[in-house]
């Protein structure tokens, strides 16, 4: 019986073909696209500030190689933005998309290209998250973050000069997103033991290794230094590869991410994704009975937030997010189980000095 063409797509490990990292690699964008045999019309998907930081350069480099280029400026990673990008892509008969910016721009471009079945190129302008190469997109649906399967970029172009020049806070956020892999993998192992959830040794080892290497190099992560950008980008790429191998965000998203997503829903001014995940990791590592002090010390060494005050979020929102967290993606079992009591939430936040 001829297997349904679509079925293999639930089993594949989709990885990017070319990952280009280095000083001024952005000027190779046209060549990278030509080498990938891409032709025709390109659609750049970027935010306001990332259009200035890199989008206009990408446009010029593509036009130099004969591509027609259009630009979509996006704001929040919501479905209506994805829809708008899809419609524009269809209107201009785009043959490929390029996500230029932080995680939100990249996710919107990633998901729109998935729906359109078009090639997608990821051009991070900051090392702030590990969605750079992943086969996932985290999109807002009714104010709740949902993680969707998406097409892995066919190429990643990470210009370390641009990334090093981005606000240092973004690099620190990327470190937080990587360090969070420690508790994400512990949650995954727990779900495998308690619920026989499918588990990938390879993906979990790669994911833990990114956090270990980053923590060991915490002292050399500094603002404005391309070497630091390189170190974090390599970790983010490896973490994204772990997600692609697992075919889910499990290696990089557990209870600490549920906490961050819960904060996004209730905090008046959420902090950056990676900053919230870092603080969540401290508390979830405590719940796991692990070395939460090491996590906290590493975040402090890097200069990342380690408490509510440094996140700029009130204590009550931290407690409430801890109480709500288990309801985010309830099918994903973590150390939060069926939820914390208020006493337990206050205790973990106090003992770990988050509040
Ligand atoms: N798909 C996946 O596997 C993953 C997705 N994510 C998603 O990514 C998002 C978080 O990404 P972030 O980058 O933290 O948020 P973001 O996309 O909102 O970017 C943060 C801010 O940095 C600015 N920025 C980026 N590059 C800049 C530059 N070079 N110069 C000046 N400003 C610059 C952006 O304009 C934005 O204001 C969340 O929505 C999260 O859910 C996070 C991890 C994995
Ligand atoms: O942020 C991510 C990994 O760092 C993606 O995780 P989610 O699947 O929770 O959106
Ligand atoms: Zn994350």
mmCIF file of C-alpha atoms and ligand atoms in Angstrom:
data_model
loop_
_atom_site.group_PDB
_atom_site.id
_atom_site.type_symbol
_atom_site.label_atom_id
_atom_site.label_comp_id
_atom_site.label_asym_id
_atom_site.label_seq_id
_atom_site.Cartn_x
_atom_site.Cartn_y
_atom_site.Cartn_z
ATOM 1 C CA UNK A 1 0.000 0.000 0.000
ATOM 2 C CA UNK A 2 1.441 3.389 -1.028
ATOM 3 C CA UNK A 3 2.211 5.219 2.253
ATOM 4 C CA UNK A 4 0.441 8.589 2.585
ATOM 5 C CA UNK A 5 3.001 11.199 1.432
ATOM 6 C CA UNK A 6 2.325 13.361 4.483
ATOM 7 C CA UNK A 7 2.960 10.587 7.044
ATOM 8 C CA UNK A 8 6.793 10.677 6.818
ATOM 9 C CA UNK A 9 6.655 14.314 7.931
ATOM 10 C CA UNK A 10 5.717 13.167 11.430
ATOM 11 C CA UNK A 11 8.881 11.095 11.588
ATOM 12 C CA UNK A 12 11.555 13.196 9.969
ATOM 13 C CA UNK A 13 14.339 15.124 11.685
ATOM 14 C CA UNK A 14 14.383 18.308 9.632
ATOM 15 C CA UNK A 15 17.683 20.165 9.972
ATOM 16 C CA UNK A 16 18.922 23.321 8.236
ATOM 17 C CA UNK A 17 21.140 22.748 5.196
ATOM 18 C CA UNK A 18 23.478 25.718 5.726
ATOM 19 C CA UNK A 19 24.272 27.402 9.039
ATOM 20 C CA UNK A 20 26.454 30.443 8.323
ATOM 21 C CA UNK A 21 27.896 32.179 11.394
ATOM 22 C CA UNK A 22 30.510 34.939 11.508
ATOM 23 C CA UNK A 23 31.478 38.559 11.088
ATOM 24 C CA UNK A 24 29.542 40.318 8.303
ATOM 25 C CA UNK A 25 28.033 37.070 6.915
ATOM 26 C CA UNK A 26 24.854 39.053 6.306
ATOM 27 C CA UNK A 27 26.454 40.443 3.153
ATOM 28 C CA UNK A 28 26.537 36.864 1.798
ATOM 29 C CA UNK A 29 22.727 36.563 1.958
ATOM 30 C CA UNK A 30 22.276 36.877 -1.824
ATOM 31 C CA UNK A 31 24.997 34.302 -2.488
ATOM 32 C CA UNK A 32 23.629 31.886 0.137
ATOM 33 C CA UNK A 33 20.201 32.073 -1.541
ATOM 34 C CA UNK A 34 21.660 31.546 -5.021
ATOM 35 C CA UNK A 35 23.724 28.579 -3.800
ATOM 36 C CA UNK A 36 20.467 27.122 -2.469
ATOM 37 C CA UNK A 37 19.033 27.472 -5.997
ATOM 38 C CA UNK A 38 16.421 29.977 -4.803
ATOM 39 C CA UNK A 39 15.053 32.369 -7.365
ATOM 40 C CA UNK A 40 12.316 34.927 -7.925
ATOM 41 C CA UNK A 41 10.589 36.955 -5.240
ATOM 42 C CA UNK A 42 11.743 37.141 -1.652
ATOM 43 C CA UNK A 43 9.705 38.329 1.328
ATOM 44 C CA UNK A 44 11.573 39.707 4.329
ATOM 45 C CA UNK A 45 9.656 39.446 7.633
ATOM 46 C CA UNK A 46 11.091 41.775 10.289
ATOM 47 C CA UNK A 47 10.218 44.022 13.218
ATOM 48 C CA UNK A 48 10.579 47.794 13.107
ATOM 49 C CA UNK A 49 13.964 47.873 14.831
ATOM 50 C CA UNK A 50 15.341 44.744 13.175
ATOM 51 C CA UNK A 51 14.468 46.108 9.774
ATOM 52 C CA UNK A 52 16.954 48.909 10.504
ATOM 53 C CA UNK A 53 19.490 46.606 12.204
ATOM 54 C CA UNK A 54 19.607 44.120 9.336
ATOM 55 C CA UNK A 55 16.474 43.990 7.166
ATOM 56 C CA UNK A 56 17.529 46.791 4.805
ATOM 57 C CA UNK A 57 21.001 45.215 4.389
ATOM 58 C CA UNK A 58 19.384 41.871 3.556
ATOM 59 C CA UNK A 59 17.165 43.613 1.009
ATOM 60 C CA UNK A 60 20.156 45.243 -0.713
ATOM 61 C CA UNK A 61 22.167 41.994 -0.738
ATOM 62 C CA UNK A 62 19.253 40.104 -2.324
ATOM 63 C CA UNK A 63 18.646 42.765 -4.962
ATOM 64 C CA UNK A 64 22.365 42.645 -5.844
ATOM 65 C CA UNK A 65 21.774 39.010 -6.861
ATOM 66 C CA UNK A 66 18.715 39.832 -8.934
ATOM 67 C CA UNK A 67 15.967 38.913 -6.457
ATOM 68 C CA UNK A 68 12.797 41.016 -6.229
ATOM 69 C CA UNK A 69 12.293 41.855 -2.575
ATOM 70 C CA UNK A 70 9.273 42.857 -0.498
ATOM 71 C CA UNK A 71 9.166 43.543 3.228
ATOM 72 C CA UNK A 72 6.521 42.717 5.862
ATOM 73 C CA UNK A 73 6.909 44.554 9.177
ATOM 74 C CA UNK A 74 5.436 42.459 12.020
ATOM 75 C CA UNK A 75 4.702 43.047 15.697
ATOM 76 C CA UNK A 76 3.312 40.312 17.921
ATOM 77 C CA UNK A 77 3.725 36.563 17.194
ATOM 78 C CA UNK A 78 -0.013 36.060 16.743
ATOM 79 C CA UNK A 79 -1.902 34.085 14.132
ATOM 80 C CA UNK A 80 -3.326 37.192 12.486
ATOM 81 C CA UNK A 81 0.228 38.383 11.799
ATOM 82 C CA UNK A 82 1.069 34.974 10.343
ATOM 83 C CA UNK A 83 -2.060 35.179 8.188
ATOM 84 C CA UNK A 84 -1.130 38.672 7.003
ATOM 85 C CA UNK A 85 2.339 37.480 5.993
ATOM 86 C CA UNK A 86 0.821 34.490 4.201
ATOM 87 C CA UNK A 87 -1.534 36.764 2.243
ATOM 88 C CA UNK A 88 1.272 39.141 1.281
ATOM 89 C CA UNK A 89 3.484 36.204 0.233
ATOM 90 C CA UNK A 90 0.702 34.947 -2.038
ATOM 91 C CA UNK A 91 0.049 38.425 -3.422
ATOM 92 C CA UNK A 92 3.682 38.984 -4.424
ATOM 93 C CA UNK A 93 4.141 35.354 -5.486
ATOM 94 C CA UNK A 94 7.012 34.941 -3.022
ATOM 95 C CA UNK A 95 9.248 31.949 -3.708
ATOM 96 C CA UNK A 96 10.880 32.101 -0.276
ATOM 97 C CA UNK A 97 10.698 33.982 3.051
ATOM 98 C CA UNK A 98 13.415 35.352 5.330
ATOM 99 C CA UNK A 99 12.760 35.951 9.055
ATOM 100 C CA UNK A 100 15.021 38.800 10.176
ATOM 101 C CA UNK A 101 15.033 39.674 13.876
ATOM 102 C CA UNK A 102 14.292 38.205 17.251
ATOM 103 C CA UNK A 103 12.226 35.155 18.034
ATOM 104 C CA UNK A 104 8.890 36.717 17.203
ATOM 105 C CA UNK A 105 9.779 37.803 13.637
ATOM 106 C CA UNK A 106 11.504 34.487 12.977
ATOM 107 C CA UNK A 107 8.550 32.475 14.299
ATOM 108 C CA UNK A 108 6.037 34.392 12.209
ATOM 109 C CA UNK A 109 8.117 33.872 9.045
ATOM 110 C CA UNK A 110 8.723 30.239 10.016
ATOM 111 C CA UNK A 111 5.050 29.440 10.438
ATOM 112 C CA UNK A 112 3.878 31.384 7.385
ATOM 113 C CA UNK A 113 6.450 29.568 5.216
ATOM 114 C CA UNK A 114 5.295 26.258 6.710
ATOM 115 C CA UNK A 115 1.664 26.924 5.801
ATOM 116 C CA UNK A 116 2.711 28.062 2.315
ATOM 117 C CA UNK A 117 5.196 25.200 1.925
ATOM 118 C CA UNK A 118 7.873 27.705 0.914
ATOM 119 C CA UNK A 119 11.584 27.686 1.871
ATOM 120 C CA UNK A 120 12.467 29.855 4.867
ATOM 121 C CA UNK A 121 15.754 31.430 5.921
ATOM 122 C CA UNK A 122 16.404 32.439 9.537
ATOM 123 C CA UNK A 123 18.454 35.588 10.060
ATOM 124 C CA UNK A 124 18.691 36.237 13.818
ATOM 125 C CA UNK A 125 19.674 39.780 14.771
ATOM 126 C CA UNK A 126 20.060 38.811 18.423
ATOM 127 C CA UNK A 127 21.101 35.665 20.303
ATOM 128 C CA UNK A 128 18.000 35.863 22.500
ATOM 129 C CA UNK A 129 16.254 32.498 22.014
ATOM 130 C CA UNK A 130 16.768 29.009 20.617
ATOM 131 C CA UNK A 131 14.128 29.174 17.906
ATOM 132 C CA UNK A 132 16.813 30.172 15.397
ATOM 133 C CA UNK A 133 17.010 26.713 13.813
ATOM 134 C CA UNK A 134 14.229 24.804 15.564
ATOM 135 C CA UNK A 135 11.349 23.059 13.836
ATOM 136 C CA UNK A 136 8.929 24.762 16.220
ATOM 137 C CA UNK A 137 7.087 28.069 16.251
ATOM 138 C CA UNK A 138 5.658 29.595 19.423
ATOM 139 C CA UNK A 139 2.604 31.569 18.471
ATOM 140 C CA UNK A 140 -0.040 33.382 20.508
ATOM 141 C CA UNK A 141 -3.571 31.968 20.305
ATOM 142 C CA UNK A 142 -6.212 33.644 22.539
ATOM 143 C CA UNK A 143 -3.374 35.225 24.548
ATOM 144 C CA UNK A 144 -1.860 31.778 25.199
ATOM 145 C CA UNK A 145 1.465 30.627 23.665
ATOM 146 C CA UNK A 146 1.082 27.467 21.636
ATOM 147 C CA UNK A 147 4.028 25.583 20.244
ATOM 148 C CA UNK A 148 3.414 24.436 16.669
ATOM 149 C CA UNK A 149 5.395 22.126 14.459
ATOM 150 C CA UNK A 150 6.983 24.173 11.688
ATOM 151 C CA UNK A 151 9.509 23.843 8.903
ATOM 152 C CA UNK A 152 13.130 24.123 9.911
ATOM 153 C CA UNK A 153 14.914 26.935 8.081
ATOM 154 C CA UNK A 154 16.841 25.749 4.998
ATOM 155 C CA UNK A 155 19.583 28.167 6.056
ATOM 156 C CA UNK A 156 20.571 30.269 9.055
ATOM 157 C CA UNK A 157 22.641 33.412 8.593
ATOM 158 C CA UNK A 158 23.897 34.647 11.972
ATOM 159 C CA UNK A 159 26.049 37.743 11.669
ATOM 160 C CA UNK A 160 28.074 37.944 14.886
ATOM 161 C CA UNK A 161 28.825 41.645 14.358
ATOM 162 C CA UNK A 162 25.102 42.480 14.305
ATOM 163 C CA UNK A 163 24.366 40.107 17.197
ATOM 164 C CA UNK A 164 27.215 41.490 19.316
ATOM 165 C CA UNK A 165 25.990 45.044 18.645
ATOM 166 C CA UNK A 166 22.427 44.179 19.737
ATOM 167 C CA UNK A 167 21.446 45.226 23.280
ATOM 168 C CA UNK A 168 23.407 43.002 25.682
ATOM 169 C CA UNK A 169 20.155 42.197 27.482
ATOM 170 C CA UNK A 170 19.194 40.093 24.443
ATOM 171 C CA UNK A 171 22.371 37.997 24.623
ATOM 172 C CA UNK A 172 21.741 37.412 28.324
ATOM 173 C CA UNK A 173 18.173 36.349 27.527
ATOM 174 C CA UNK A 174 19.556 33.780 25.086
ATOM 175 C CA UNK A 175 21.744 32.410 27.888
ATOM 176 C CA UNK A 176 18.674 32.091 30.094
ATOM 177 C CA UNK A 177 16.841 30.197 27.363
ATOM 178 C CA UNK A 178 19.783 27.775 27.121
ATOM 179 C CA UNK A 179 20.255 27.302 30.875
ATOM 180 C CA UNK A 180 16.543 26.453 31.047
ATOM 181 C CA UNK A 181 17.347 23.266 29.120
ATOM 182 C CA UNK A 182 18.510 21.722 32.409
ATOM 183 C CA UNK A 183 15.039 21.647 33.938
ATOM 184 C CA UNK A 184 13.348 21.036 30.577
ATOM 185 C CA UNK A 185 15.277 17.760 30.232
ATOM 186 C CA UNK A 186 14.602 16.780 33.854
ATOM 187 C CA UNK A 187 10.878 17.283 33.211
ATOM 188 C CA UNK A 188 11.113 15.225 30.032
ATOM 189 C CA UNK A 189 12.897 12.395 31.881
ATOM 190 C CA UNK A 190 10.230 12.539 34.610
ATOM 191 C CA UNK A 191 7.417 12.322 32.023
ATOM 192 C CA UNK A 192 9.231 9.397 30.382
ATOM 193 C CA UNK A 193 9.476 7.540 33.717
ATOM 194 C CA UNK A 194 5.985 8.342 34.980
ATOM 195 C CA UNK A 195 4.043 8.339 31.721
ATOM 196 C CA UNK A 196 6.283 6.491 29.299
ATOM 197 C CA UNK A 197 6.401 9.609 27.111
ATOM 198 C CA UNK A 198 8.690 9.082 24.088
ATOM 199 C CA UNK A 199 12.199 10.236 24.973
ATOM 200 C CA UNK A 200 15.306 10.821 22.860
ATOM 201 C CA UNK A 201 18.662 10.181 24.555
ATOM 202 C CA UNK A 202 20.474 12.047 21.774
ATOM 203 C CA UNK A 203 18.249 15.135 21.915
ATOM 204 C CA UNK A 204 18.434 15.240 25.730
ATOM 205 C CA UNK A 205 22.237 14.895 25.786
ATOM 206 C CA UNK A 206 22.691 17.652 23.172
ATOM 207 C CA UNK A 207 20.270 19.883 25.070
ATOM 208 C CA UNK A 208 21.972 19.361 28.445
ATOM 209 C CA UNK A 209 25.381 19.836 26.840
ATOM 210 C CA UNK A 210 24.414 23.306 25.565
ATOM 211 C CA UNK A 211 23.489 24.389 29.105
ATOM 212 C CA UNK A 212 26.641 22.791 30.604
ATOM 213 C CA UNK A 213 29.006 24.434 28.096
ATOM 214 C CA UNK A 214 27.305 27.786 28.532
ATOM 215 C CA UNK A 215 27.483 27.663 32.332
ATOM 216 C CA UNK A 216 31.176 26.718 32.116
ATOM 217 C CA UNK A 217 31.839 29.704 29.843
ATOM 218 C CA UNK A 218 29.624 32.120 31.793
ATOM 219 C CA UNK A 219 32.631 34.248 32.830
ATOM 220 C CA UNK A 220 33.603 34.958 29.222
ATOM 221 C CA UNK A 221 30.154 36.170 28.133
ATOM 222 C CA UNK A 222 30.588 39.922 27.781
ATOM 223 C CA UNK A 223 28.760 42.791 26.032
ATOM 224 C CA UNK A 224 29.839 43.869 22.558
ATOM 225 C CA UNK A 225 32.262 40.968 22.079
ATOM 226 C CA UNK A 226 31.739 38.859 18.939
ATOM 227 C CA UNK A 227 33.325 35.844 20.645
ATOM 228 C CA UNK A 228 30.512 35.962 23.219
ATOM 229 C CA UNK A 229 27.928 36.193 20.436
ATOM 230 C CA UNK A 230 29.551 33.164 18.751
ATOM 231 C CA UNK A 231 29.467 31.120 21.993
ATOM 232 C CA UNK A 232 25.776 31.786 22.618
ATOM 233 C CA UNK A 233 24.743 31.358 18.977
ATOM 234 C CA UNK A 234 26.440 27.938 18.854
ATOM 235 C CA UNK A 235 24.504 26.908 21.965
ATOM 236 C CA UNK A 236 21.212 28.214 20.530
ATOM 237 C CA UNK A 237 21.801 26.389 17.234
ATOM 238 C CA UNK A 238 22.583 23.130 19.062
ATOM 239 C CA UNK A 239 19.515 23.551 21.252
ATOM 240 C CA UNK A 240 17.361 24.097 18.167
ATOM 241 C CA UNK A 241 18.871 20.974 16.590
ATOM 242 C CA UNK A 242 17.943 19.022 19.745
ATOM 243 C CA UNK A 243 14.329 20.154 19.285
ATOM 244 C CA UNK A 244 14.429 19.132 15.618
ATOM 245 C CA UNK A 245 15.812 15.684 16.554
ATOM 246 C CA UNK A 246 13.085 15.273 19.183
ATOM 247 C CA UNK A 247 10.431 16.625 16.829
ATOM 248 C CA UNK A 248 9.185 18.760 19.706
ATOM 249 C CA UNK A 249 10.337 21.545 22.030
ATOM 250 C CA UNK A 250 10.572 19.034 24.919
ATOM 251 C CA UNK A 251 14.389 19.167 25.116
ATOM 252 C CA UNK A 252 14.219 22.930 25.636
ATOM 253 C CA UNK A 253 10.849 23.657 27.187
ATOM 254 C CA UNK A 254 9.503 22.275 30.423
ATOM 255 C CA UNK A 255 8.065 23.628 33.679
ATOM 256 C CA UNK A 256 10.285 26.747 33.518
ATOM 257 C CA UNK A 257 8.778 27.610 30.131
ATOM 258 C CA UNK A 258 5.265 27.013 31.443
ATOM 259 C CA UNK A 259 6.117 29.537 34.162
ATOM 260 C CA UNK A 260 7.386 32.032 31.547
ATOM 261 C CA UNK A 261 4.366 31.577 29.288
ATOM 262 C CA UNK A 262 2.111 32.002 32.333
ATOM 263 C CA UNK A 263 3.924 35.251 33.175
ATOM 264 C CA UNK A 264 3.434 36.465 29.593
ATOM 265 C CA UNK A 265 -0.313 36.081 30.122
ATOM 266 C CA UNK A 266 -0.630 38.049 33.376
ATOM 267 C CA UNK A 267 2.355 40.358 33.878
ATOM 268 C CA UNK A 268 1.645 44.002 32.956
ATOM 269 C CA UNK A 269 5.169 44.265 31.475
ATOM 270 C CA UNK A 270 6.617 40.780 30.815
ATOM 271 C CA UNK A 271 10.400 40.528 30.663
ATOM 272 C CA UNK A 272 12.207 38.848 27.761
ATOM 273 C CA UNK A 273 11.406 35.184 27.153
ATOM 274 C CA UNK A 274 14.893 33.965 28.077
ATOM 275 C CA UNK A 275 15.046 36.173 31.196
ATOM 276 C CA UNK A 276 11.778 34.713 32.531
ATOM 277 C CA UNK A 277 12.853 31.179 31.626
ATOM 278 C CA UNK A 278 16.120 31.668 33.509
ATOM 279 C CA UNK A 279 14.345 32.708 36.710
ATOM 280 C CA UNK A 280 11.863 29.869 36.210
ATOM 281 C CA UNK A 281 14.769 27.433 35.977
ATOM 282 C CA UNK A 282 16.037 28.424 39.434
ATOM 283 C CA UNK A 283 12.671 27.609 41.014
ATOM 284 C CA UNK A 284 11.981 24.459 38.975
ATOM 285 C CA UNK A 285 15.456 23.109 39.736
ATOM 286 C CA UNK A 286 14.594 23.541 43.439
ATOM 287 C CA UNK A 287 11.361 21.572 42.891
ATOM 288 C CA UNK A 288 13.425 18.887 41.149
ATOM 289 C CA UNK A 289 15.713 18.750 44.202
ATOM 290 C CA UNK A 290 18.636 19.847 42.022
ATOM 291 C CA UNK A 291 21.416 22.409 42.430
ATOM 292 C CA UNK A 292 19.303 25.560 42.053
ATOM 293 C CA UNK A 293 22.098 27.635 43.645
ATOM 294 C CA UNK A 294 24.399 26.795 40.680
ATOM 295 C CA UNK A 295 21.716 27.945 38.251
ATOM 296 C CA UNK A 296 21.201 31.159 40.212
ATOM 297 C CA UNK A 297 24.957 31.835 40.507
ATOM 298 C CA UNK A 298 25.474 31.263 36.761
ATOM 299 C CA UNK A 299 22.681 33.658 35.852
ATOM 300 C CA UNK A 300 24.169 36.269 38.215
ATOM 301 C CA UNK A 301 27.658 35.760 36.706
ATOM 302 C CA UNK A 302 26.269 36.349 33.207
ATOM 303 C CA UNK A 303 24.315 39.372 34.448
ATOM 304 C CA UNK A 304 20.899 37.786 33.844
ATOM 305 C CA UNK A 305 17.922 38.435 36.134
ATOM 306 C CA UNK A 306 17.701 36.033 39.076
ATOM 307 C CA UNK A 307 14.670 37.485 40.890
ATOM 308 C CA UNK A 308 11.345 39.255 40.477
ATOM 309 C CA UNK A 309 12.801 42.732 41.066
ATOM 310 C CA UNK A 310 15.375 42.211 38.301
ATOM 311 C CA UNK A 311 12.625 40.965 35.986
ATOM 312 C CA UNK A 312 10.669 44.117 36.791
ATOM 313 C CA UNK A 313 7.672 41.990 37.728
ATOM 314 C CA UNK A 314 5.719 42.202 40.988
ATOM 315 C CA UNK A 315 5.909 39.323 43.496
ATOM 316 C CA UNK A 316 2.178 38.558 43.201
ATOM 317 C CA UNK A 317 2.555 37.923 39.465
ATOM 318 C CA UNK A 318 5.410 35.485 40.152
ATOM 319 C CA UNK A 319 3.235 33.554 42.627
ATOM 320 C CA UNK A 320 0.214 33.641 40.321
ATOM 321 C CA UNK A 321 2.294 32.445 37.351
ATOM 322 C CA UNK A 322 3.577 29.551 39.491
ATOM 323 C CA UNK A 323 -0.019 28.676 40.356
ATOM 324 C CA UNK A 324 -1.178 28.898 36.706
ATOM 325 C CA UNK A 325 1.864 27.300 35.060
ATOM 326 C CA UNK A 326 0.651 23.666 35.103
ATOM 327 C CA UNK A 327 -2.419 24.730 33.058
ATOM 328 C CA UNK A 328 -0.194 25.797 30.151
ATOM 329 C CA UNK A 329 0.017 22.874 27.712
ATOM 330 C CA UNK A 330 -1.451 20.463 30.329
ATOM 331 C CA UNK A 331 -0.570 17.420 28.216
ATOM 332 C CA UNK A 332 3.121 18.185 28.811
ATOM 333 C CA UNK A 333 3.831 16.576 32.193
ATOM 334 C CA UNK A 334 6.428 18.317 34.368
ATOM 335 C CA UNK A 335 7.533 18.597 38.001
ATOM 336 C CA UNK A 336 4.597 20.965 38.497
ATOM 337 C CA UNK A 337 2.311 17.943 38.301
ATOM 338 C CA UNK A 338 -1.277 19.008 38.816
ATOM 339 C CA UNK A 339 -0.221 22.368 40.212
ATOM 340 C CA UNK A 340 1.334 23.953 43.293
ATOM 341 C CA UNK A 341 -0.555 25.127 46.374
ATOM 342 C CA UNK A 342 -0.167 28.824 47.186
ATOM 343 C CA UNK A 343 1.948 27.907 50.242
ATOM 344 C CA UNK A 344 4.248 25.788 48.085
ATOM 345 C CA UNK A 345 4.507 28.529 45.461
ATOM 346 C CA UNK A 346 5.418 31.162 48.055
ATOM 347 C CA UNK A 347 7.909 28.786 49.677
ATOM 348 C CA UNK A 348 9.791 27.952 46.450
ATOM 349 C CA UNK A 349 9.904 31.602 45.443
ATOM 350 C CA UNK A 350 11.243 32.674 48.842
ATOM 351 C CA UNK A 351 13.764 29.864 49.375
ATOM 352 C CA UNK A 352 15.278 30.516 45.927
ATOM 353 C CA UNK A 353 15.327 34.289 46.635
ATOM 354 C CA UNK A 354 13.167 35.023 43.575
ATOM 355 C CA UNK A 355 10.883 37.084 45.817
HETATM 356 N N1 LIG B 1 10.241 28.640 17.935
HETATM 357 C C1 LIG B 1 11.027 28.307 18.923
HETATM 358 O O1 LIG B 1 11.576 27.188 18.995
HETATM 359 C C2 LIG B 1 11.252 29.316 19.998
HETATM 360 C C3 LIG B 1 10.511 30.470 20.012
HETATM 361 N N2 LIG B 1 10.716 31.406 20.987
HETATM 362 C C4 LIG B 1 9.901 32.606 20.952
HETATM 363 O O2 LIG B 1 10.730 33.734 20.657
HETATM 364 C C5 LIG B 1 10.193 34.895 21.301
HETATM 365 C C6 LIG B 1 11.280 35.470 22.166
HETATM 366 O O3 LIG B 1 12.283 35.962 21.271
HETATM 367 P P1 LIG B 1 12.983 37.351 21.636
HETATM 368 O O4 LIG B 1 14.026 37.569 20.620
HETATM 369 O O5 LIG B 1 13.340 37.341 23.096
HETATM 370 O O6 LIG B 1 11.798 38.399 21.488
HETATM 371 P P2 LIG B 1 11.512 39.444 20.328
HETATM 372 O O7 LIG B 1 11.417 38.785 19.009
HETATM 373 O O8 LIG B 1 10.334 40.220 20.831
HETATM 374 O O9 LIG B 1 12.803 40.395 20.330
HETATM 375 C C7 LIG B 1 13.056 41.135 21.507
HETATM 376 C C8 LIG B 1 13.344 42.583 21.161
HETATM 377 O O10 LIG B 1 14.681 42.661 20.637
HETATM 378 C C9 LIG B 1 14.677 43.529 19.516
HETATM 379 N N3 LIG B 1 15.871 43.241 18.702
HETATM 380 C C10 LIG B 1 16.181 42.064 18.121
HETATM 381 N N4 LIG B 1 17.372 42.167 17.492
HETATM 382 C C11 LIG B 1 17.811 43.450 17.690
HETATM 383 C C12 LIG B 1 18.976 44.187 17.298
HETATM 384 N N5 LIG B 1 19.943 43.608 16.576
HETATM 385 N N6 LIG B 1 19.086 45.471 17.687
HETATM 386 C C13 LIG B 1 18.113 46.035 18.435
HETATM 387 N N7 LIG B 1 16.982 45.414 18.834
HETATM 388 C C14 LIG B 1 16.849 44.120 18.464
HETATM 389 C C15 LIG B 1 13.364 43.228 18.866
HETATM 390 O O11 LIG B 1 13.013 44.259 17.972
HETATM 391 C C16 LIG B 1 12.439 43.158 20.081
HETATM 392 O O12 LIG B 1 12.035 44.461 20.454
HETATM 393 C C17 LIG B 1 9.012 34.428 22.142
HETATM 394 O O13 LIG B 1 7.824 34.659 21.425
HETATM 395 C C18 LIG B 1 9.274 32.926 22.295
HETATM 396 O O14 LIG B 1 8.090 32.184 22.480
HETATM 397 C C19 LIG B 1 11.685 31.259 21.962
HETATM 398 C C20 LIG B 1 12.455 30.102 21.953
HETATM 399 C C21 LIG B 1 12.268 29.045 20.998
HETATM 400 O O1 LIG B 2 10.973 28.534 23.924
HETATM 401 C C1 LIG B 2 11.112 27.438 23.426
HETATM 402 C C2 LIG B 2 12.356 26.656 23.608
HETATM 403 O O2 LIG B 2 13.356 27.480 24.196
HETATM 404 C C3 LIG B 2 9.981 26.817 22.669
HETATM 405 O O3 LIG B 2 9.216 26.336 23.661
HETATM 406 P P1 LIG B 2 7.613 26.300 23.675
HETATM 407 O O4 LIG B 2 7.309 25.052 22.913
HETATM 408 O O5 LIG B 2 7.281 26.242 25.143
HETATM 409 O O6 LIG B 2 7.102 27.548 23.021
HETATM 410 ZN ZN1 LIG B 3 12.622 29.175 25.180
#
